[in-house]
mmCIF file of C-alpha atoms and ligand atoms in Angstrom:
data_model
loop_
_atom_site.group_PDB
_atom_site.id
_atom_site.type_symbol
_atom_site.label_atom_id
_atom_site.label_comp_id
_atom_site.label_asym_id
_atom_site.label_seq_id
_atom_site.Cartn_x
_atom_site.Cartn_y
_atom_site.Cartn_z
ATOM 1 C CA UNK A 200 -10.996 -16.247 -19.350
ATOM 2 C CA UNK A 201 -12.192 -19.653 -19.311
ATOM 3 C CA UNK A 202 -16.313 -19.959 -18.902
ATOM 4 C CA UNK A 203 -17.840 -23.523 -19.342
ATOM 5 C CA UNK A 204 -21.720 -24.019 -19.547
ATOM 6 C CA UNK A 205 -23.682 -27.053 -19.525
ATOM 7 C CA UNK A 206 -24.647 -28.991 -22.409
ATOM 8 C CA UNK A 207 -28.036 -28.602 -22.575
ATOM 9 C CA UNK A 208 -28.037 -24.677 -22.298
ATOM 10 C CA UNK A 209 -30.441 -23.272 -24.455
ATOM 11 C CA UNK A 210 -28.859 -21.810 -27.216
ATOM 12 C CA UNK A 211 -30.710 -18.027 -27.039
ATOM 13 C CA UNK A 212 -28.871 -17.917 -23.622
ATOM 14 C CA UNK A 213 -25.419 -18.921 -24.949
ATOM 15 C CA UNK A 214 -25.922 -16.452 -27.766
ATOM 16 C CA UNK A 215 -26.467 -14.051 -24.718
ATOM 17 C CA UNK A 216 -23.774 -14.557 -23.438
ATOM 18 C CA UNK A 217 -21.266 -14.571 -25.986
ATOM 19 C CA UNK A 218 -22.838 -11.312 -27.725
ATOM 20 C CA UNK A 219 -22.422 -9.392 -24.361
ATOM 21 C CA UNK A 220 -18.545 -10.400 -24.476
ATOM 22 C CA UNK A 221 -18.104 -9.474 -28.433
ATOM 23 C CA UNK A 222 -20.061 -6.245 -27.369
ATOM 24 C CA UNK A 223 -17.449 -5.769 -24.893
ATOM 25 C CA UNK A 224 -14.462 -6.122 -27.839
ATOM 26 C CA UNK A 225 -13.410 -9.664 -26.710
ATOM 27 C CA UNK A 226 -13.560 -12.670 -29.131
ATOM 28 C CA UNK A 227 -15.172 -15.864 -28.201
ATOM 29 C CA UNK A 228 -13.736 -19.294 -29.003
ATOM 30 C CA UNK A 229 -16.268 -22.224 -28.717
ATOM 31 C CA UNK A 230 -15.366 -25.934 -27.915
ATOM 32 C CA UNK A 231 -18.349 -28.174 -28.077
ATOM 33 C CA UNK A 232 -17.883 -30.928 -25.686
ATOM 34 C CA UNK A 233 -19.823 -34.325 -24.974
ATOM 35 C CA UNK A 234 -21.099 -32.260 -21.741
ATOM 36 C CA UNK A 235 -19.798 -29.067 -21.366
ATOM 37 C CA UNK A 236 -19.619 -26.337 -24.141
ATOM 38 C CA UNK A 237 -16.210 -24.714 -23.252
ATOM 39 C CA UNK A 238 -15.927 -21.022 -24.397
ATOM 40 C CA UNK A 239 -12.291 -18.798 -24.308
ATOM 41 C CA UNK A 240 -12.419 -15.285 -24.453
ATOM 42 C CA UNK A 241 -9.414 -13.094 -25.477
ATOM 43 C CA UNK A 242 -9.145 -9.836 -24.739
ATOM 44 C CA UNK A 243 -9.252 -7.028 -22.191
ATOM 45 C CA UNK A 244 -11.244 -8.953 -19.863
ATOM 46 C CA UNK A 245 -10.108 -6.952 -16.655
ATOM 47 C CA UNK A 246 -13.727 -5.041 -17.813
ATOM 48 C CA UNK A 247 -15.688 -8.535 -17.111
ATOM 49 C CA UNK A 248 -17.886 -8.949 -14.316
ATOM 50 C CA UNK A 249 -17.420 -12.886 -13.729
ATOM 51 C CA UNK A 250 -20.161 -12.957 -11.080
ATOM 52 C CA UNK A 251 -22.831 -11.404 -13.587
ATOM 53 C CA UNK A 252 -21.807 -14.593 -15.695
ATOM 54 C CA UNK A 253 -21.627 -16.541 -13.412
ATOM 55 C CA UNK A 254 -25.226 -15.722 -12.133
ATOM 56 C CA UNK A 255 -26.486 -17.943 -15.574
ATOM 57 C CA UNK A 256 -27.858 -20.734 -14.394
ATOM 58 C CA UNK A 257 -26.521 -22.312 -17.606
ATOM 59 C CA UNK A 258 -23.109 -21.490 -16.548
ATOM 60 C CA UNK A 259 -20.667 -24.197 -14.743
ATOM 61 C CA UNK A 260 -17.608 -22.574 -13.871
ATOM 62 C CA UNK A 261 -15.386 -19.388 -15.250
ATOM 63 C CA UNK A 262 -12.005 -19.626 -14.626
ATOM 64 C CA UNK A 263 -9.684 -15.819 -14.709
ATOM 65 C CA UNK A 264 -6.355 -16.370 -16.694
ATOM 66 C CA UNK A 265 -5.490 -12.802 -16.218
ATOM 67 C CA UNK A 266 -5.920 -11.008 -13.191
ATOM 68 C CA UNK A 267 -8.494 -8.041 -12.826
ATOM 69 C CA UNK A 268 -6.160 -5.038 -12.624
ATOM 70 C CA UNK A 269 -4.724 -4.036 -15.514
ATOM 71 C CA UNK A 270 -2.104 -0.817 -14.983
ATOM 72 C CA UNK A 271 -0.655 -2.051 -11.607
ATOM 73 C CA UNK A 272 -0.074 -5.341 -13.363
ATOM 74 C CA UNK A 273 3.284 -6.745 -14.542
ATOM 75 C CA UNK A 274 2.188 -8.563 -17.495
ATOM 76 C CA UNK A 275 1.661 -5.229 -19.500
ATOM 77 C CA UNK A 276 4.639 -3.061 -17.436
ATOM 78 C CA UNK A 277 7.515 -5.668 -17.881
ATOM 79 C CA UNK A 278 9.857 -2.957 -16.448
ATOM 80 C CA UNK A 279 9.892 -1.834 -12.278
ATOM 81 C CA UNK A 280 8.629 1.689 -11.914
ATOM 82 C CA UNK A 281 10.378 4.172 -9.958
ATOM 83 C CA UNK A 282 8.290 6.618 -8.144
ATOM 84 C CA UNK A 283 9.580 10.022 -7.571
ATOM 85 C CA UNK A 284 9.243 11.413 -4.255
ATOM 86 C CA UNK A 285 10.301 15.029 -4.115
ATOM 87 C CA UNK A 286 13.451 13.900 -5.797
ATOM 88 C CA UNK A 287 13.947 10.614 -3.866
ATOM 89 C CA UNK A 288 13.548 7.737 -5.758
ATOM 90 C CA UNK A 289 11.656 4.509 -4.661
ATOM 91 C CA UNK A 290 11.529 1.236 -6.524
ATOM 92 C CA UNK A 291 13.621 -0.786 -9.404
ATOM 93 C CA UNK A 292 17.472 -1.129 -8.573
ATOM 94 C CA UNK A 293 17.103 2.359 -6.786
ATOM 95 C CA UNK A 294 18.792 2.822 -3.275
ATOM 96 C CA UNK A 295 16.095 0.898 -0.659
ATOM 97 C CA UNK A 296 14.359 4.143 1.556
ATOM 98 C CA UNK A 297 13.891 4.467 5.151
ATOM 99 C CA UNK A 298 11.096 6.780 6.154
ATOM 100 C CA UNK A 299 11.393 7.242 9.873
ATOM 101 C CA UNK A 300 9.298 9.806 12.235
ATOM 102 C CA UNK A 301 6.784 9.631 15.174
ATOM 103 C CA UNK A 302 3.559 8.216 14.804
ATOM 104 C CA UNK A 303 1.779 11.253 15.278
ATOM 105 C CA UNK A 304 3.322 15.278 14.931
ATOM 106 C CA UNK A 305 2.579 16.407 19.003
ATOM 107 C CA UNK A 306 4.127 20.287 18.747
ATOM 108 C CA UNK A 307 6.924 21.978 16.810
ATOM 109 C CA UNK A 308 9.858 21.070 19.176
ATOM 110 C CA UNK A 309 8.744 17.370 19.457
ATOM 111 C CA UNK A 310 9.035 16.489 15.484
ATOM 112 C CA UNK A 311 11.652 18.793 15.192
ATOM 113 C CA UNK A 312 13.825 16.949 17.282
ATOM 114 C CA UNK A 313 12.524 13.763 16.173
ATOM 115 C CA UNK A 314 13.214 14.747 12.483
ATOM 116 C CA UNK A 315 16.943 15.929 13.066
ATOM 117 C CA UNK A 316 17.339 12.611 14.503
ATOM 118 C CA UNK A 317 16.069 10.596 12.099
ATOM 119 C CA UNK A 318 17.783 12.409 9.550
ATOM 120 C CA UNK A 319 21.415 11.936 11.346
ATOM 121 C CA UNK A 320 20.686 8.375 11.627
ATOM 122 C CA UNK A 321 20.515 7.925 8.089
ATOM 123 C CA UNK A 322 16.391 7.792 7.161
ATOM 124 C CA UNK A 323 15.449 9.670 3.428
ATOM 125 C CA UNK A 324 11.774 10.560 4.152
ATOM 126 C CA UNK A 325 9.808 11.576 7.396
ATOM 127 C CA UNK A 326 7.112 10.566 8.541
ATOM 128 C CA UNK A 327 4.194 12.188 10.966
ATOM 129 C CA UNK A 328 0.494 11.695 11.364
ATOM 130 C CA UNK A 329 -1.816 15.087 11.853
ATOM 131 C CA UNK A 330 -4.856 13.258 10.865
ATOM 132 C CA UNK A 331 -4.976 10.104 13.086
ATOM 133 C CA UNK A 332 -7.632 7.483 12.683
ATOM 134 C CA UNK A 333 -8.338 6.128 16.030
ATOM 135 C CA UNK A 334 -9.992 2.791 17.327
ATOM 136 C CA UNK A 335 -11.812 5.432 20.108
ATOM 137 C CA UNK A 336 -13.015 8.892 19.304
ATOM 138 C CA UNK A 337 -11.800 10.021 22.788
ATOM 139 C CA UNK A 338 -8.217 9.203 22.046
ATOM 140 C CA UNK A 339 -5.707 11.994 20.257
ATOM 141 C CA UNK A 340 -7.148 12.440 16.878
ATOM 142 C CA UNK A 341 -4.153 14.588 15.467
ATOM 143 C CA UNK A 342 -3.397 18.363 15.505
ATOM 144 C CA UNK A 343 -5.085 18.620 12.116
ATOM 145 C CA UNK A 344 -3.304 21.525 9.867
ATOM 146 C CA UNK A 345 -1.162 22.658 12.922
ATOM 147 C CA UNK A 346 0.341 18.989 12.806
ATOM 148 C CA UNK A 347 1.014 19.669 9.156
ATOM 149 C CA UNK A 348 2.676 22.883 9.245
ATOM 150 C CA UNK A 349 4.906 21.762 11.902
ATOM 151 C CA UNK A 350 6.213 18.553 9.215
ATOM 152 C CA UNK A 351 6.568 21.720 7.031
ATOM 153 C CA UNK A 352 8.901 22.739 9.108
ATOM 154 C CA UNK A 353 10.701 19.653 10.042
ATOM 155 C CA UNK A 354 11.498 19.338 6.269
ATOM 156 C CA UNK A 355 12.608 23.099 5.768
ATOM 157 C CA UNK A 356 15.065 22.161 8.714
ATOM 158 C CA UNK A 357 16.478 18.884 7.774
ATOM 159 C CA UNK A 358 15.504 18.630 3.597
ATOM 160 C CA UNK A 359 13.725 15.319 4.173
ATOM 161 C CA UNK A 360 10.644 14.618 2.005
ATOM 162 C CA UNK A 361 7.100 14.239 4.488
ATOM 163 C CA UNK A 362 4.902 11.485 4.764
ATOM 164 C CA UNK A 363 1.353 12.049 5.986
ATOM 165 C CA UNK A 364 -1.697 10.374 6.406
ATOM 166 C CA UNK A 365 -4.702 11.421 4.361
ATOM 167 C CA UNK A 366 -7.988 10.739 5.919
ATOM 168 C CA UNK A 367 -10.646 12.311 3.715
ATOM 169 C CA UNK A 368 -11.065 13.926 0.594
ATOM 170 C CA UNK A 369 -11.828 17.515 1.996
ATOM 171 C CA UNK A 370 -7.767 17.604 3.061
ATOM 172 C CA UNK A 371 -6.709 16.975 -0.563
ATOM 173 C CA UNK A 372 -5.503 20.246 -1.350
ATOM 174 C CA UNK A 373 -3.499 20.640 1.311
ATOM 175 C CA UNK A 374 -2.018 17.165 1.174
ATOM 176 C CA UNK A 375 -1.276 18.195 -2.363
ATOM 177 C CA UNK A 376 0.075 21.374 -1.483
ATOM 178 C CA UNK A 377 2.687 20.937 1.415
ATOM 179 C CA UNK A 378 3.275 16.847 1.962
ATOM 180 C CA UNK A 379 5.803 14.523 -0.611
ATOM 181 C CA UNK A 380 3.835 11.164 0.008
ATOM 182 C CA UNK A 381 0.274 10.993 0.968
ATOM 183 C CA UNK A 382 0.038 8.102 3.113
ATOM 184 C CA UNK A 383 -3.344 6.338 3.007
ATOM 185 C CA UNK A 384 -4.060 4.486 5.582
ATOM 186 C CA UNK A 385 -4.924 0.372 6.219
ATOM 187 C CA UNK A 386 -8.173 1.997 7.162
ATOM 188 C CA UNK A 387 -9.034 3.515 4.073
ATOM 189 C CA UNK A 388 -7.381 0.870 1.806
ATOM 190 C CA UNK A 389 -11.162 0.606 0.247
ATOM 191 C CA UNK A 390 -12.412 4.152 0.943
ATOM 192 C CA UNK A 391 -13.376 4.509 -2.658
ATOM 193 C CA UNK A 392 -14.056 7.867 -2.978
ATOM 194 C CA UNK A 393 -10.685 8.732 -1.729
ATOM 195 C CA UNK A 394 -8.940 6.791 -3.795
ATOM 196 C CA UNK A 395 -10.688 8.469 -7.158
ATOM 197 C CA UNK A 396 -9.727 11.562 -5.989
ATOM 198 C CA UNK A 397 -5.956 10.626 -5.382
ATOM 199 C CA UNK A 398 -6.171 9.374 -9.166
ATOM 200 C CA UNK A 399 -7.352 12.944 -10.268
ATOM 201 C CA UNK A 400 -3.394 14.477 -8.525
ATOM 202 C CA UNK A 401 -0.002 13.856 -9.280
ATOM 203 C CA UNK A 402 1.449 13.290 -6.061
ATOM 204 C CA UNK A 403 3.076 10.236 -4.744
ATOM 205 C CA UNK A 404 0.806 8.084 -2.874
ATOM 206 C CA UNK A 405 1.710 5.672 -0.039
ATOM 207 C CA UNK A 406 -0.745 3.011 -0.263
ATOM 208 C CA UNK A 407 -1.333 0.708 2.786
ATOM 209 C CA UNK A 408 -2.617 -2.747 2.602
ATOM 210 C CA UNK A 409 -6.307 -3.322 4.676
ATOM 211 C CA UNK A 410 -6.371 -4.853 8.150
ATOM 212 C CA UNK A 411 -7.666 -7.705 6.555
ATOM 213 C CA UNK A 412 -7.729 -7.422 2.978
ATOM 214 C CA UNK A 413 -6.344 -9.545 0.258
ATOM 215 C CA UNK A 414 -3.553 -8.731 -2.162
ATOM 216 C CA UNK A 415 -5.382 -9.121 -4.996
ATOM 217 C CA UNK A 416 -8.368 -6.392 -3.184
ATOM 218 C CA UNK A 417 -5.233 -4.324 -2.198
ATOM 219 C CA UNK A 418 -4.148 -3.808 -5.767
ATOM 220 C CA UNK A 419 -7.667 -3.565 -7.109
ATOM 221 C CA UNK A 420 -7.123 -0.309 -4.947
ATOM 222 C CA UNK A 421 -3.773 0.577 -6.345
ATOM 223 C CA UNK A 422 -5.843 0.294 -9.633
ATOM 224 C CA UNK A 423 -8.380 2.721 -8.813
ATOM 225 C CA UNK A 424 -5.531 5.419 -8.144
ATOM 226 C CA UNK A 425 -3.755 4.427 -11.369
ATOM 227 C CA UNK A 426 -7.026 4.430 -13.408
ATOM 228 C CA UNK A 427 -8.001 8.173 -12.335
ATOM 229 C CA UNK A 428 -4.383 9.000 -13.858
ATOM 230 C CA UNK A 429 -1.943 9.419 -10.859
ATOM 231 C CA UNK A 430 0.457 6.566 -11.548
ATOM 232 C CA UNK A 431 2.951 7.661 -8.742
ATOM 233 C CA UNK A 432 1.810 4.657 -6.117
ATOM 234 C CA UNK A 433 4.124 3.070 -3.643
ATOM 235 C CA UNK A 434 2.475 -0.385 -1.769
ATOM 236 C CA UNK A 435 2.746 -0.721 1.821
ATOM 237 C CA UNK A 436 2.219 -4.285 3.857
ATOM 238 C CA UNK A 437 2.013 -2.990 7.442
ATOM 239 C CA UNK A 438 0.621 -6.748 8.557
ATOM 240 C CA UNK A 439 -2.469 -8.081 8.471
ATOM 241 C CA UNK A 440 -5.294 -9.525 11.222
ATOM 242 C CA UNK A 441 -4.852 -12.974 12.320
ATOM 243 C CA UNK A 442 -5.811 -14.842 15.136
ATOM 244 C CA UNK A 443 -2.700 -14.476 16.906
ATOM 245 C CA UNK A 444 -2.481 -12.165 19.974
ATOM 246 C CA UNK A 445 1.670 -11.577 20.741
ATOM 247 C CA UNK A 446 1.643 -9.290 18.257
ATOM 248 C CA UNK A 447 -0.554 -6.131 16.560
ATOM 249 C CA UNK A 448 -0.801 -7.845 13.249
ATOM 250 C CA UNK A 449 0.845 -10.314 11.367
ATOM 251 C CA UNK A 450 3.345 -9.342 8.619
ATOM 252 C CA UNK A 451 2.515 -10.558 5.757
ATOM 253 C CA UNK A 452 6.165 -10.917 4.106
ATOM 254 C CA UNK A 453 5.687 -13.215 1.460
ATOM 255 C CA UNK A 454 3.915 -10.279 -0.231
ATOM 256 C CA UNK A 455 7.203 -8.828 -1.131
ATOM 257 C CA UNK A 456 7.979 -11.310 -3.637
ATOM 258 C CA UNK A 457 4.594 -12.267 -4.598
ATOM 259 C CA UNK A 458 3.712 -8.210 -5.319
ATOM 260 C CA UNK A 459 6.901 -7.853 -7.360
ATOM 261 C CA UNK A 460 5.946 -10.724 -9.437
ATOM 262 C CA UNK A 461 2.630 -9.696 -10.053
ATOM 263 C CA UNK A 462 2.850 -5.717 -10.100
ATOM 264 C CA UNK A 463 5.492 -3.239 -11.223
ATOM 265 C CA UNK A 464 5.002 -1.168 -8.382
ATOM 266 C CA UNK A 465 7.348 -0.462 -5.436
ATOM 267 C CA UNK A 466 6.730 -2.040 -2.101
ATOM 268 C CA UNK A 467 7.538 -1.089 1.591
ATOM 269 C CA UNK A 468 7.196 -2.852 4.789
ATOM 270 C CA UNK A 469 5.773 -0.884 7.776
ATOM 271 C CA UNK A 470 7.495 -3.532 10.976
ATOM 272 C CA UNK A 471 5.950 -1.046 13.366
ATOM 273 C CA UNK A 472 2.608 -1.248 12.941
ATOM 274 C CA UNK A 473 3.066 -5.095 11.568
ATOM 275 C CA UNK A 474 4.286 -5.947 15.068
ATOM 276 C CA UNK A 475 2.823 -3.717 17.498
ATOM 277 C CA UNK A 476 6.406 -4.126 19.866
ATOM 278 C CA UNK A 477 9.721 -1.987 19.227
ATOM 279 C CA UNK A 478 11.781 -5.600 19.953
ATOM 280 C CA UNK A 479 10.817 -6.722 16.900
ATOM 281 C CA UNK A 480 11.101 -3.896 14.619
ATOM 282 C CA UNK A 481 14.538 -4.427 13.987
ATOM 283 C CA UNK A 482 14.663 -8.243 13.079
ATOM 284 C CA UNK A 483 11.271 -7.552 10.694
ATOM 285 C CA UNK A 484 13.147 -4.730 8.869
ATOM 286 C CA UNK A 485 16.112 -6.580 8.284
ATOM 287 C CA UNK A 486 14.183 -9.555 6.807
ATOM 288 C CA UNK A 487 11.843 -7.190 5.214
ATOM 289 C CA UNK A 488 15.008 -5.916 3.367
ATOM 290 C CA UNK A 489 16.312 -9.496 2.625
ATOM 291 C CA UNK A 490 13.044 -10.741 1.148
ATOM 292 C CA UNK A 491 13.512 -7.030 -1.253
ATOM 293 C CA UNK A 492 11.198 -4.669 -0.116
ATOM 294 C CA UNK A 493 11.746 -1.337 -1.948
ATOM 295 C CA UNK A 494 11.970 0.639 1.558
ATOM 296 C CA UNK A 495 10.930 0.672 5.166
ATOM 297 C CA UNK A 496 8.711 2.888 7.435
ATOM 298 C CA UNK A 497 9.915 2.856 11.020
ATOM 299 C CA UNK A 498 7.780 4.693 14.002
ATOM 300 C CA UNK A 499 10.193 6.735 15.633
ATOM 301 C CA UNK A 500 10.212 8.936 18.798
ATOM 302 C CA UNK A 501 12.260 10.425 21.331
ATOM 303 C CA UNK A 502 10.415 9.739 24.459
ATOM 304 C CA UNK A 503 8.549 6.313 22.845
ATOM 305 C CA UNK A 504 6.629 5.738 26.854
ATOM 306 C CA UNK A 505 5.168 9.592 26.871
ATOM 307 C CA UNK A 506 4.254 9.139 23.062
ATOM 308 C CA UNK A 507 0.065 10.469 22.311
ATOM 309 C CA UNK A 508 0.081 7.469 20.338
ATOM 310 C CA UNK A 509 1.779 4.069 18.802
ATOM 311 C CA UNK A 510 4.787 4.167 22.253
ATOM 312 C CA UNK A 511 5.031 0.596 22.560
ATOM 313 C CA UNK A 512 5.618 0.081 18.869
ATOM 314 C CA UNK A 513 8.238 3.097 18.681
ATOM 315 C CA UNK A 514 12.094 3.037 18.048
ATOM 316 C CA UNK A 515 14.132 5.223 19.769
ATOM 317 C CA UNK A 516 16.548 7.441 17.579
ATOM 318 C CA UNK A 517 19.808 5.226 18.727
ATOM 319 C CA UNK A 518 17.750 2.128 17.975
ATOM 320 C CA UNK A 519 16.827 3.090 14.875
ATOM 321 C CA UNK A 520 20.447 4.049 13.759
ATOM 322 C CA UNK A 521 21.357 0.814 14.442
ATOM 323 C CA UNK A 522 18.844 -0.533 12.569
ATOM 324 C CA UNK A 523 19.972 1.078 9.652
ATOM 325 C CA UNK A 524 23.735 0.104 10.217
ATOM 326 C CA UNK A 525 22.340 -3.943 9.880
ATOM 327 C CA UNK A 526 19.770 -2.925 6.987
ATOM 328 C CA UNK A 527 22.974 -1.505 4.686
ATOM 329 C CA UNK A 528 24.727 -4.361 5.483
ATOM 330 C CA UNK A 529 21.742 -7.003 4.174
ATOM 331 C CA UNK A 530 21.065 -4.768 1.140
ATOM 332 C CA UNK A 531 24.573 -5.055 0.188
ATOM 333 C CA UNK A 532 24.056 -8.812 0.324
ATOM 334 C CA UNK A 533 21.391 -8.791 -2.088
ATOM 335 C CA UNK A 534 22.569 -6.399 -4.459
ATOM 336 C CA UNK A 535 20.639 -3.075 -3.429
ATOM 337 C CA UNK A 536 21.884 0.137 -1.670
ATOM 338 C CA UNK A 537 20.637 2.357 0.981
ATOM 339 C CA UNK A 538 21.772 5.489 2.387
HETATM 340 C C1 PEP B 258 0.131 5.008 10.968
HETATM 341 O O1 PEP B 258 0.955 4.943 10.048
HETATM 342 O O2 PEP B 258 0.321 5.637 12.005
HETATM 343 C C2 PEP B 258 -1.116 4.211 10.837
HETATM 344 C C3 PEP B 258 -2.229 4.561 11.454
HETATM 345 O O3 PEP B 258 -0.942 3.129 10.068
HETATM 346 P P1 PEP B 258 -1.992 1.998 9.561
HETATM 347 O O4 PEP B 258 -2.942 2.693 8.662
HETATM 348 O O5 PEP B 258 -1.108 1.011 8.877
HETATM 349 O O6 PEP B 258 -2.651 1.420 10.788
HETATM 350 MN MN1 MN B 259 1.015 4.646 14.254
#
């Protein structure tokens, strides 16, 4: 970290400052310029609070060498981690993942069938929403526990791990006790609470990326997981709001490289919720794959126009085979498997 104050500060306040780093464990360099006294500090300085500096009259500018989150970053985990999901592995040179189920669990026979299907088609996780965060409190809101004992059942009939969308902290225990990956949602990306609680577990957490929230915010949040202590966290770009209206979101795919560069942690693409529209679900998973995302989560149903939620954006079984057909294909290109 880079922090440059003006020549005439008084020196009691640059003494200030540069105690409150060394109290901190950093070291301070000082470079006396004709105008600007030019200070480095070394050190852990995820821990700094730039805009307390920065609110120093005396100070000019403060530039960040290293970025604020420290275990999702690369710089200190040179090597990919793998995240173990109930005994499917996602991340590193592991075989890319398709998670494919409805949007949300509607009865027993429904994600049953739905799971059976998704299973002969080739996907390695399911996915199902109980707990559904809606825009309007008079839409379907989930079947709560019901919804979760019926994924329960999905994966005693067809061995595939569940996904499942934690809403609040109150659910933790039973997240913990019958799903594989809690999924949070884009709508809780900051819900900080939530997130220190998921730190205080073990289980594999699906992390979605805000509806309009940065990268760098996104893995501040992956940080707060990792902090608590639960380093199992998979990153999930499931688009982001723009001003364009053809489509739910934008997907942000240039995160795929960018988050591998900067974070050890595996990343999925979500092309359902990305695009809002089945026909482009397939083309957005195949480049998603291309561009190296560690897996894919695909809304799937069997009757996509009677759906309680997310139809428009939903594959049908056949469609989603297919899909899968391409996305081996591509992977092989690149180097990477999937089943
Ligand atoms: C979902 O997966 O059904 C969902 C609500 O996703 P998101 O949080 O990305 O909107
Ligand atoms: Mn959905």
């Amino acid at each position: 970290m880079i922090i440059t104050m003006k020549k005439g500060a008084p020196q009691a306040e640059v003494d200030r400052i540069i105690e409150g780093l060394e109290a901190k464990g950093l070291s301070v360099t000082t470079i006396i310029g004709a105008n600007y006294n030019v200070f480095g500090v070394v050190g852990d300085t995820t821990i700094v609070d730039e805009k307390l500096i920065g609110a120093n009259q005396y100070v000019d500018s403060i530039t960040r060498i290293a970025a604020p989150y420290k275990k999702v970053n690369r710089l200190f985990h040179p090597e990919d981690s793998v995240i173990d999901v109930s005994g499917v592995k996602v991340g590193g040179q592991e075989k890319i993942v398709v998670i494919g189920g409805p949007c949300s669990v509607e009865g027993e026979e429904q994600i049953l069938e739905i799971a059976k299907g998704v299973k002969e088609a080739g996907a390695t996780m399911l996915r199902g929403g109980a707990y559904k965060p809606r825009t309007s409190p008079y839409a379907f809101q989930g079947l709560g526990s019901e919804g979760i004992q019926y994924m329960v059942k999905a994966r005693e009939a067809t061995g595939l791990p569940i996904v499942s969308e934690l809403m609040s902290e109150d659910k933790l225990d039973e997240f913990v006790e019958y799903v594989d990956l809690i999924q949070i949602g884009a709508r809780n990306m900051q819900n900080f609470n939530l997130l220190k609680a998921l730190g205080k577990v073990k289980k594999p957490v699906l992390l979605k990326r805000g509806l309009a929230n940065t990268i760098e915010e996104w893995l501040m949040s992956a940080e707060y997981i990792m902090a608590g202590g639960n380093e199992n966290v998979i990153l999930c770009e499931r688009g982001i709001r723009t001003f364009e209206k053809y489509t739910r979101n934008t997907l942000d795919l240039s995160v795929v490289p960018l988050v591998k560069q900067k974070s050890h942690l595996p990343i999925i693409i979500d092309p359902s919720h990305a695009t809002g529209d089945w026909r482009l679900v397939e083309s957005m998973s195949l480049a998603a794959i291309a561009a190296g995302a560690d897996g894919l989560i695909i809304e799937v149903h069997n009757h996509p126009e009677q759906a309680w939620s997310d139809g428009a954006q939903s594959l049908k079984v056949d469609k989603f085979k297919t899909l899968i057909e391409k996305g081996r294909k591509i992977a092989q290109v690149i180097g990477r498997e999937m089943d």
